[in-house]
């Protein structure tokens, strides 16, 4: 199994590229609430990705030591998503809630694209 940190660093790079595009979209277009929703959602999605990587490494370490592993922290990731949603709902004049949800899912889309990209290049 590939190292989680190597995959995380690759995915982090692509998420930062997307964030840069979102910031440019916020700065140069009139769709400020849409891009701020994407930025907020992507930031919370990135935080969830970081939490997932940390929990997965801890899980892997406990399994390799023969200990009974705990969960992967779904509740903490749902709580961070809920905090971001509360922010987006509290300030609808700044954040679009729909694009917040899209931004929140961005990290999972990046994970899938990264997996398929690397799976195709390893078979060549």
mmCIF file of C-alpha atoms in Angstrom:
data_model
loop_
_atom_site.group_PDB
_atom_site.id
_atom_site.type_symbol
_atom_site.label_atom_id
_atom_site.label_comp_id
_atom_site.label_asym_id
_atom_site.label_seq_id
_atom_site.Cartn_x
_atom_site.Cartn_y
_atom_site.Cartn_z
ATOM 1 C CA UNK A 1 0.000 0.000 0.000
ATOM 2 C CA UNK A 2 1.403 3.429 -0.893
ATOM 3 C CA UNK A 3 2.469 5.772 1.856
ATOM 4 C CA UNK A 4 -0.423 7.932 2.988
ATOM 5 C CA UNK A 5 1.764 11.018 3.322
ATOM 6 C CA UNK A 6 2.961 10.747 -0.289
ATOM 7 C CA UNK A 7 -0.618 10.540 -1.526
ATOM 8 C CA UNK A 8 -1.658 13.348 0.817
ATOM 9 C CA UNK A 9 1.121 15.633 -0.436
ATOM 10 C CA UNK A 10 0.057 15.041 -4.050
ATOM 11 C CA UNK A 11 -3.579 15.703 -3.230
ATOM 12 C CA UNK A 12 -2.675 18.755 -1.146
ATOM 13 C CA UNK A 13 -0.892 20.243 -4.141
ATOM 14 C CA UNK A 14 -3.958 19.846 -6.363
ATOM 15 C CA UNK A 15 -6.287 21.264 -3.713
ATOM 16 C CA UNK A 16 -4.055 24.332 -3.370
ATOM 17 C CA UNK A 17 -4.155 24.777 -7.148
ATOM 18 C CA UNK A 18 -7.947 24.679 -7.040
ATOM 19 C CA UNK A 19 -7.993 27.141 -4.146
ATOM 20 C CA UNK A 20 -5.811 29.501 -6.169
ATOM 21 C CA UNK A 21 -8.270 29.284 -9.079
ATOM 22 C CA UNK A 22 -11.169 29.962 -6.695
ATOM 23 C CA UNK A 23 -9.393 33.009 -5.250
ATOM 24 C CA UNK A 24 -8.775 34.324 -8.755
ATOM 25 C CA UNK A 25 -12.437 33.730 -9.557
ATOM 26 C CA UNK A 26 -13.454 35.609 -6.423
ATOM 27 C CA UNK A 27 -11.140 38.502 -7.241
ATOM 28 C CA UNK A 28 -11.852 38.926 -10.926
ATOM 29 C CA UNK A 29 -15.540 38.061 -11.289
ATOM 30 C CA UNK A 30 -18.760 39.361 -9.814
ATOM 31 C CA UNK A 31 -19.676 35.940 -8.358
ATOM 32 C CA UNK A 32 -18.211 36.638 -4.928
ATOM 33 C CA UNK A 33 -20.623 34.510 -2.882
ATOM 34 C CA UNK A 34 -20.220 31.528 -5.178
ATOM 35 C CA UNK A 35 -16.427 31.567 -5.015
ATOM 36 C CA UNK A 36 -16.368 32.285 -1.274
ATOM 37 C CA UNK A 37 -18.622 29.255 -0.787
ATOM 38 C CA UNK A 38 -16.215 27.165 -2.852
ATOM 39 C CA UNK A 39 -13.244 28.500 -0.887
ATOM 40 C CA UNK A 40 -14.878 27.844 2.490
ATOM 41 C CA UNK A 41 -16.009 24.360 1.470
ATOM 42 C CA UNK A 42 -12.634 23.444 0.016
ATOM 43 C CA UNK A 43 -10.847 24.635 3.159
ATOM 44 C CA UNK A 44 -13.082 22.521 5.377
ATOM 45 C CA UNK A 45 -12.763 19.613 2.925
ATOM 46 C CA UNK A 46 -8.996 19.952 3.104
ATOM 47 C CA UNK A 47 -9.182 19.906 6.899
ATOM 48 C CA UNK A 48 -11.253 16.725 6.671
ATOM 49 C CA UNK A 49 -8.638 15.210 4.360
ATOM 50 C CA UNK A 50 -5.920 16.037 6.867
ATOM 51 C CA UNK A 51 -7.945 14.450 9.671
ATOM 52 C CA UNK A 52 -8.532 11.370 7.525
ATOM 53 C CA UNK A 53 -4.823 10.979 6.769
ATOM 54 C CA UNK A 54 -3.866 11.315 10.421
ATOM 55 C CA UNK A 55 -6.489 8.814 11.550
ATOM 56 C CA UNK A 56 -5.536 6.391 8.768
ATOM 57 C CA UNK A 57 -1.872 6.507 9.754
ATOM 58 C CA UNK A 58 -2.816 5.918 13.383
ATOM 59 C CA UNK A 59 -5.121 3.074 12.322
ATOM 60 C CA UNK A 60 -2.343 1.509 10.215
ATOM 61 C CA UNK A 61 0.141 1.762 13.070
ATOM 62 C CA UNK A 62 -2.244 0.102 15.539
ATOM 63 C CA UNK A 63 -3.019 -2.748 13.132
ATOM 64 C CA UNK A 64 0.667 -3.375 12.450
ATOM 65 C CA UNK A 65 1.349 -3.484 16.203
ATOM 66 C CA UNK A 66 -1.446 -6.023 16.690
ATOM 67 C CA UNK A 67 -3.616 -3.670 18.725
ATOM 68 C CA UNK A 68 -7.324 -3.215 18.202
ATOM 69 C CA UNK A 69 -7.742 -0.005 16.178
ATOM 70 C CA UNK A 70 -10.313 2.653 16.910
ATOM 71 C CA UNK A 71 -12.513 4.264 14.290
ATOM 72 C CA UNK A 72 -11.331 6.534 11.503
ATOM 73 C CA UNK A 73 -13.000 9.568 13.071
ATOM 74 C CA UNK A 74 -16.113 10.001 10.989
ATOM 75 C CA UNK A 75 -17.784 11.986 13.742
ATOM 76 C CA UNK A 76 -14.998 14.580 13.869
ATOM 77 C CA UNK A 77 -15.091 15.001 10.092
ATOM 78 C CA UNK A 78 -18.878 15.390 10.140
ATOM 79 C CA UNK A 79 -18.550 17.947 12.932
ATOM 80 C CA UNK A 80 -16.084 20.057 10.948
ATOM 81 C CA UNK A 81 -18.406 19.919 7.939
ATOM 82 C CA UNK A 82 -21.262 21.006 10.207
ATOM 83 C CA UNK A 83 -19.245 23.935 11.545
ATOM 84 C CA UNK A 84 -18.537 25.080 8.004
ATOM 85 C CA UNK A 85 -22.206 24.707 7.081
ATOM 86 C CA UNK A 86 -23.181 26.753 10.135
ATOM 87 C CA UNK A 87 -20.806 29.508 9.007
ATOM 88 C CA UNK A 88 -22.225 29.432 5.467
ATOM 89 C CA UNK A 89 -25.803 29.505 6.768
ATOM 90 C CA UNK A 90 -25.089 32.276 9.272
ATOM 91 C CA UNK A 91 -23.620 34.554 6.603
ATOM 92 C CA UNK A 92 -25.571 33.889 3.371
ATOM 93 C CA UNK A 93 -24.646 37.334 2.078
ATOM 94 C CA UNK A 94 -21.004 36.162 1.880
ATOM 95 C CA UNK A 95 -21.216 32.400 1.254
ATOM 96 C CA UNK A 96 -23.341 30.377 -1.130
ATOM 97 C CA UNK A 97 -24.424 27.209 0.721
ATOM 98 C CA UNK A 98 -24.718 25.104 -2.437
ATOM 99 C CA UNK A 99 -21.170 25.884 -3.534
ATOM 100 C CA UNK A 100 -19.995 25.289 0.045
ATOM 101 C CA UNK A 101 -21.203 21.692 -0.296
ATOM 102 C CA UNK A 102 -19.496 21.364 -3.678
ATOM 103 C CA UNK A 103 -16.270 22.725 -2.185
ATOM 104 C CA UNK A 104 -16.575 20.323 0.745
ATOM 105 C CA UNK A 105 -16.676 17.412 -1.701
ATOM 106 C CA UNK A 106 -13.701 18.728 -3.681
ATOM 107 C CA UNK A 107 -11.154 16.810 -1.603
ATOM 108 C CA UNK A 108 -12.969 13.522 -2.213
ATOM 109 C CA UNK A 109 -13.105 14.227 -5.940
ATOM 110 C CA UNK A 110 -9.370 14.985 -5.882
ATOM 111 C CA UNK A 111 -8.753 11.676 -4.054
ATOM 112 C CA UNK A 112 -10.646 9.739 -6.734
ATOM 113 C CA UNK A 113 -8.942 11.523 -9.626
ATOM 114 C CA UNK A 114 -5.530 11.008 -7.996
ATOM 115 C CA UNK A 115 -6.245 7.306 -7.522
ATOM 116 C CA UNK A 116 -7.330 6.740 -11.122
ATOM 117 C CA UNK A 117 -4.475 8.830 -12.497
ATOM 118 C CA UNK A 118 -1.857 6.893 -10.550
ATOM 119 C CA UNK A 119 -3.500 3.537 -11.275
ATOM 120 C CA UNK A 120 -3.321 4.241 -15.007
ATOM 121 C CA UNK A 121 0.325 5.357 -14.861
ATOM 122 C CA UNK A 122 1.484 2.393 -12.758
ATOM 123 C CA UNK A 123 0.236 -0.096 -15.363
ATOM 124 C CA UNK A 124 2.286 1.467 -18.172
#
